[in-house]
Structures are given as C-alpha cells and as structure tokens.
Amino acid sequence: MSIEESAETPPVTRQHRPRWLETLTLLARNPLAIAAVVVLAGLVFAALLAESIVPRDDIFTPDIANRLQAPSGEHWFGTDELGRDVFARVLAGAEVSLRVGAVAVGISLTAGVVVGLLAGYFGRWVDDTLMRVMDVLFAFPALLMAIAVLAILGAGSTNAMIAIGIVYTPIFARITRASVLSVREEVYVRAARSAGAGNVRIIVRHVLPNVTAPIIVQTSISLAFAILSEAALSFVGLGTQPPDPSWGRMLSEGRGFIEQAWWMAVFPGAAIFVTVLAFNVLGDALRDVLDPRQRSAMKGVGA
Amino acid sequence: MSPVLSVRDLRVAFRTGGGLARVVNGVDFDVEPGETLAIVGESGSGKSVTSLAVLGLLPQAVTEVHGSAVFDGDELIGRSEEHLRRVRGAGIGMVFQDPMTSLNPVLTVGRQIAEALQAHEKASDRAVRTRAAELLGEVGIPDPQGRLRAYPHQLSGGMRQRVMIAIALAGNPQVLIADEATTALDVTVQAQILELIERLQGEHGMAVVWITHDLGVVAGIADHVIVMYAGRCVEEAAVDDLYSRPSHPYTRGLLSSLPLLDDPRSARERDPLTTMPGLPPDPVALPEGCAFYPRCAYRLDDRCKTEVPPLAPVAAAAENHRAATFYRIDAADEPEGQR
Amino acid sequence: MTGYVLRRLWQSAVVLLGVSVLVFAIMQLVPGDPIRLALGTRFDPDTYEALRARSGLDDSVPVQYVNWITSALTGDLGVSFRSGETVTSLIIERLPATLSLAGGAILVAILIAVPLGTLSALRPRSPVDWFATLSSQAGLSVPDFWLGIMFILIFAGTLGWLPSAGYTPLFEDPLGWAQHLLLPAVTAGVGSGSILTRFVRSSVLEAIGQDHVRTARAKGMRAGDVLRWHVLRNALVPFVTVGGVQLAYLLSGVVIVEYVFAYQGLGQLAFQAVQSRDYPVLQGAVLLFAVIFLVINLIVDLTYARLDPRISYRSSR
C-alpha cells in the first residue's frame, strides 16, 4: 500500500515551522519583495549613518561659490541654491522621512488597534460610539485634515507626526475591528470565555494574535502613505522646517529653480518615489503571503 | 442510426503549478439521437470536464485537449472559437449544477433567455420577448410574461433551474447536456426537474447526456450508463445491465452506497463494500496501473498494480456491457483481499 | 429598499453631526484669540470689534455652536477674517475650478484604469499584465507634487506646449480652460487611475471566474458580448463604489495639485486660509469637503443597490 499511498497524498509541508518563518520563506520567493526589502534596508542604513558617510558641512553649511552646480563627479546630484550638496541632503533626508513616517504610523497603529479591539470585542454601544467617531475622522480628506491639525498645533515635524498619526488612525481601527469580529465567535475564543478567562486575557492571548496579519500589511502600506504625507506637508511648508533636510522641503525649494537647476527637484522627488514604492511593493507582497483569501485567489488564476 | 455525438479517446490535462493534471485520460462514448446517456462518477472523475472540453469551455491558456469529438458529422476538438460558438446552444445545450451561480445575478431572467435566442439568429426585440415567454411557459413557470422581468434571486432554486433549462432549449439543441442539474435541489424538486427534462426530450427529440454522481438519479431515466473513475471510463452498459450486473468494483461500490435501491436483489447483499475508503488519485501523479487499485477490495496484486485494465466485455454473451477490470464477478464472488 | 435608504441616511446624518462638531472645534482649539491672530500686523480695533461681534465669539461655546450650525444650514458660513467677503461666496467662486479638476482627473483615471485593468485581467501573467501591475504600483507611489513639477518642467518648460499655472473659466475661454486643466487633471488622475486599475483587474478576474460567464459562453454568445454583459457589467458594480470614493477624494483631496499648479480651486482656498489664519474660510471649506465626501458615499451606496438587485433584497429581509 505504501507506494500508492504516497501517490495519493499530496506532499505535506512540515507543520511545525513557526508561522513567521513560513511567511518569510514565501516572501523570499517574490523577487519584487526582495528588491523592496533591499531598498528599504539601504534607506535605513542611510538614515542611521548619513552624518558619518557625508560630512555635516555638506548637509548644512552654505557654500555660495558652488551654488546651483549641475551633477558631476564631485556633486553626484548637483548642488542647491545655497551650494549645499544635494546628494548629501537627500541621504540625510532619509532619516527625517523614515522617522516621521515611523512615529506617525506608530501613533495610528496604537490608537487604531486599541479602538478597533475595543469596538470589535465589546460591540454594542462601545462599537457604535467608537466607530462613528472613526467615520467622522474618515470623512475628512486626509491631507486637508493633516493641514487643519497643523493649523491648530503649528508647523513642524513633530506636529506633522501627530497630524499624520491622527489621519491614519481610522484605517487601523476599521481593519482591526473587522478582524476581531471574525474571530470573536470562533470556538477557541468562546471556549476561553466559558473557561472563565478575563476580557484582557482573551484579547491579548486569543484575539490579538489572530488580527496581526492584516495589521502588518496595513502598516507597510501606511508607512508609504505617511512618508508621502510628510513630504507633502513639508512641500507646502507645514512639515519639517529649514535648515533640516527633508525631501518634501527640498522639492519645494527646487521648484523655484526648476528652469536653472532641474536636479534640485528631480532627485528628492525620486527619493520619495522610490521609498514609497518600496513600502507599497512590500505591503502587496505581504498581503499575498499573509492573507489566505488573496493567496487562494492568486492560485485560482493558475488552475 | 449514426450517433449525434461521438467522442473518441478524449484526453484533457491542466497545466498547474504542481505539474500536469491529467483529468480525462481517454474517454470514448456515443450519444444516439433521442437517447439518454448517463455519465456517472465522483467529483474529480473527469465527467464534467469531459462535457466542457467537447464544447471548448475550458480555460484555453492552461488546458490541453486531445482526441476527437464529432457532433453531427463535424469535428469539434481543435476548432476555432467561432466554430464552437455556433455549436454551443444551437447544437449542444448545457444545464449546469447550481442555478444560483450559473445565472447572472444582475440581469433579468428575460434578458438572459433573450441572449441565448439572439446568439444564433437575428430577430426583433418583440419576437425575442414573445419567444422567451413561450420558453418559460414550456418549462413550467407560471406567469411567464411577468417573470421575464424577475431577477434570479427572486426565484426559488427549482424555478431558477427551469430558467436554466429554458436557456438551454432556446437554441433548439440536438443534444442537451445536464451537468449535475439536480444536485443542488431538494429531492421533490429534483423529481420535477427530471420529469420536465424527460418530457422536453420527447417533445424536442433531443438526446440528453446526464452527468451525475448519483446512480439513484440515473436508474429511472437513462438508456445507457458510463461510469468514470480518474478520467477513464471503467464500465459501460445499458442501464438494466448495469444495475443487475455491476461488474467493476467501483460501480459496485457506488451502488452499495446508495441508500435505497429499486431492485434489492442486485449487487447489494453479496457486496462486502458498504463504503469505499480512500480518495480518487491525484491527477498530477496517477498510479502506473489501475487508478482504482489503492481502493479496490478485489485487486489482484501484481497485474492491477502495473497494468491498466482495458475496457472489455464482461462476458461473451454481453458484447455491449464492458468493464475495465481484471476482476470478473463470475470467476470469483469473494473479494481477492479477503481470501 | 426604503429601509435601506433610510438607514444609510440616518448613518450619514449622525456622521455629519460629528463632522460639524469637529469643524466647529477648529476655531475653539486654535491657541489664543483667532481674530487677533488673523489680523496680525493689520490690527485695527474697529475691525477687530466688528469681526468679534459678527463671529459671536463672546457667547458661550454651546451657544456659539448652535448659532454656527443653524447659520451653516441656511448657507451662511460666516465672513472671511481677511477679505470680509462671505465664506459662501468665496466657495461658490472657487467651486467650478475644483469641479473641473475633479471631473477631469476622474476621467483620466477611468481612461487609464478600465482598458488597462481589463486587458491585464484577460491576459493574466502576460506582458500587458506585468506592465499594468508595475505601472499602477508606480502611479500609486509617485508623489503628485513631484509629478506635477516634472510635467511643468517638460510640457510647460522644455516643450512649451501648455501653461504651467492658473485657471480659466470654461465659459470665458473653453480652449484656455482645457489647456489649464490638462496637466493638473493628469497629475491628479494618475494616483486614482492606479488604484482603479488594480481594482478593475481584480474585479474583472473575479467576474470572469463566475459560473454565469460559463453559462453565457455555453449559450453561444460572442466573446465580445460575454465580456460586455457578463464580465464588465458585473465588475461595474464594485467599480462604482471604488470609483465614487475616488471621485470624493479628488473633489476634496487635490489640495497639493492645486497648490503646485497655482490652480484657484477650493483646495487652494482652504490652504490659503490656513496660511493666513482665516479660520471661518477654513471651517467652511473643510465642512464642505466632508459633506461632499459623505454625500458621494451615500450616492454610491444607493447606486450600488440599483446596480446589484440583490443588495436591496438582502437588506429588506
């Protein structure tokens, strides 16, 4: 019977591998995901080490004699209207973008997940109240909402983090709530409840682990949007303030010199584009791997 | 009389991520004008794929079809999409399993019948509407004129299946293929649909191909039966012969798993199989010998494992009753495995 | 059906109430005296007193809210701290520009998304599909302000084909209107077009796999008719939702694109209000945007129920 048995049963992958390892293995099969991770790793590296790679002078100190120089061997991305090296500033700008993006998403993530968990788990009036508040926030155009918040708090990169964080909170709340609703009535949650486990324990031990996948996906996508928003806010002068290098700010400065010095606008914009693209691609790849419905849909195409 | 549909050595394989899935592996059958042929098998036996392959309804990009299917003197396999389109509906009509999903939820019933009418001939809107209402009346739907404006979700399952039948009749086909057409319905509705198709078959002089997993359905309506397993025909016979003398171990398994049999003296008492353990083989990795070998209670070790049994007459006297097994009921009434 | 409509209307009304409270709160949350801030160096006691009385800032907060919301309901959104014009007239003046831009952008988005999404769904894993996937990913990631600047650099600067900034009303100069609209509309439409492309692709893929498409083919329908009536017609249902949300987004979210092209629309109005601390104008614009968003979402949901006869049926049961 042995040979026939093996012909019948499909090859079984080992069941004991942890889920995150499985996820990474699947992710590593996607060349786009690998490219995105490489780009992002490079950016983090640049953000952490910018000031040790390029001299601080290149980033901050004006050098009027060398202003508006076209890209060359000495200045790869040219120089700006104050003679500062655009390459050095783009590199240093990675730090601002990633920090603002990460903190903003951290705020949305924390607030949104807490709201979503409470709403989804307790239901009834808690759900109604919290989610209507989220609907209200959601009804405002994201960027204008951030601009309005900055109008109240005042411009600056810290306030930009808060503004962006508020704007993207409803998305996390909605996703978390939807996932909680789908696991709330699962047998294991009911079993835990009937065994006398407290709400906090059930949420932490049983509900939270089951809602992580969509949240991870959303985190990656939100990072893309948060970085884009920070750049947009800085572009209109409400985000990061000079002389700190910020891609959005550099782009808006470059706009004034678009006829004479295209490089001032092209390179910071390209940096934003590549970073946002990397987070979006990673988010998509994560979704393919983590969201089983999506995954089976993709397999269905092949069959 | 020459057959209206003649299938020879039909082979269908799907290219999948895991390899080539051989779903149909050399099927032959003839459908005579006006007769009812039943194709029986579990899901995954290749019976539905066979009918879809004949009409070219499988996804072309991932499907390989070989062999021959001659309809009304005309080869269908490998023909152009436009050629097949003319045959679909007009030559061969199809009724599918789930009338909920097989009808478009966002179009009215009337429109969906009209499409079938207009696919093959030009006619005025008024004529099409009249004809559509006639068809609804013909399949036993009350107030056909009013129901033309109904959406599928506003009808019961049985009514929806009647609409499907009206659609299939619209092109006046010579052959009607009913693919698990009653499976999704209640038992009483099933009986009504069976009766309806039998009546229409008489009125229109159509041949009907019933595709089903349910031998119970077959007993009352079929003239001939072929039993499929793992993409092959494992037994074929006139319906009475099949029930009185099921000759392939798989057929016997299917019959014994029926809750009620019209004829209690048949295979039941002497058949030790009450259920069939195991699953059909993976079409990506078919066994070398008989595909039923792993589940067979009558298997002969060496030969069955290495050699595919050909479809051969079960006895010298019954030329048209054939089975693809090395085991012969007459030779041994007890299963091999239990000796 | 009516039950569904009423429930959706009720939900929207509740959210709208919340929106109005939040918009009202902008004025309350501004640190300091908003009028003094707004007037800044142009401070003049008479203007100050006049504005203060007109704005009712001496009343208690709840009274202020009730006064504000009652006036807003009658179309009175107050007066600009800067120009003294009514906020409503400022908004009406800017509305045509923003409607043109949003309309143009959604048109661009649909013209990109429907053909590209459909083609890539019909030929999964083909070069077309790869192109659609990569270009929509890129379109989603490209900063619109950068794209706008690049367009200006190329089409207004180097090639000199189109004006780089401004808005011309349609009825004054139709050609000028179109010329001024083209670059901003494409810039704003690329992002929405990318989102819609992905969406069209997945909903067409899903529609193609449905059983009823097989039925349609089995009837002998022509491939083109099957695509039109059984694939695209069904894919249209979810498309309306996402397309509507995109339109709402474009109507209210094109602040940056208007800024880049110095396009005198509502987004610019709101942004300039922030810069000049003209809070009544900011309140009015933000309120309008939120109302537009809610109304379009409501319309989309109701249209959805019409396009998919099953919706109203389910909800009425």
Short mmCIF file of C-alpha atoms in Angstrom, two decimals, chain B residues 56-57 85 88-89 96 101-106 111-112 115 119-120 151 153 167, chain C residues 211-212 214-215 217-222 229-230 233-234 237 307-310 313:
data_model
loop_
_atom_site.label_atom_id
_atom_site.label_comp_id
_atom_site.label_asym_id
_atom_site.label_seq_id
_atom_site.Cartn_x
_atom_site.Cartn_y
_atom_site.Cartn_z
CA GLY B 56 -14.34 24.18 -25.72
CA LEU B 57 -15.45 25.82 -22.48
CA ARG B 85 -19.70 29.21 -30.65
CA ARG B 88 -22.87 25.97 -28.35
CA GLY B 89 -26.51 26.48 -27.52
CA PHE B 96 -25.27 23.47 -15.06
CA THR B 101 -24.41 30.97 -9.55
CA SER B 102 -24.99 29.85 -13.13
CA LEU B 103 -27.36 32.71 -13.80
CA ASN B 104 -26.11 36.26 -13.86
CA PRO B 105 -27.42 37.92 -10.69
CA VAL B 106 -27.58 41.42 -12.16
CA ARG B 111 -32.64 39.17 -20.79
CA GLN B 112 -30.64 36.03 -20.15
CA GLU B 115 -29.27 36.45 -25.16
CA ALA B 119 -26.77 34.42 -30.12
CA HIS B 120 -27.80 32.36 -33.10
CA TYR B 151 -34.00 38.66 -11.26
CA HIS B 153 -32.60 35.86 -6.67
CA ILE B 167 -31.98 28.98 -21.77
CA ASP C 211 -20.26 30.27 -13.26
CA HIS C 212 -22.65 32.53 -15.11
CA ARG C 214 -19.58 29.87 -18.45
CA THR C 215 -23.35 29.74 -18.93
CA ARG C 217 -20.46 31.10 -23.30
CA ALA C 218 -22.41 27.85 -23.37
CA LYS C 219 -25.35 29.77 -24.87
CA GLY C 220 -23.15 30.52 -27.86
CA MET C 221 -22.79 34.23 -27.15
CA ARG C 222 -20.00 36.07 -28.91
CA TRP C 229 -22.62 41.88 -20.44
CA HIS C 230 -21.40 39.18 -18.13
CA ARG C 233 -21.37 44.59 -16.37
CA ASN C 234 -20.83 42.60 -13.17
CA VAL C 237 -21.00 47.02 -9.54
CA LEU C 307 -26.87 48.15 -9.99
CA ASP C 308 -26.96 44.99 -7.95
CA PRO C 309 -30.58 43.97 -7.44
CA ARG C 310 -29.55 41.59 -4.66
CA TYR C 313 -33.36 42.48 -1.40
#
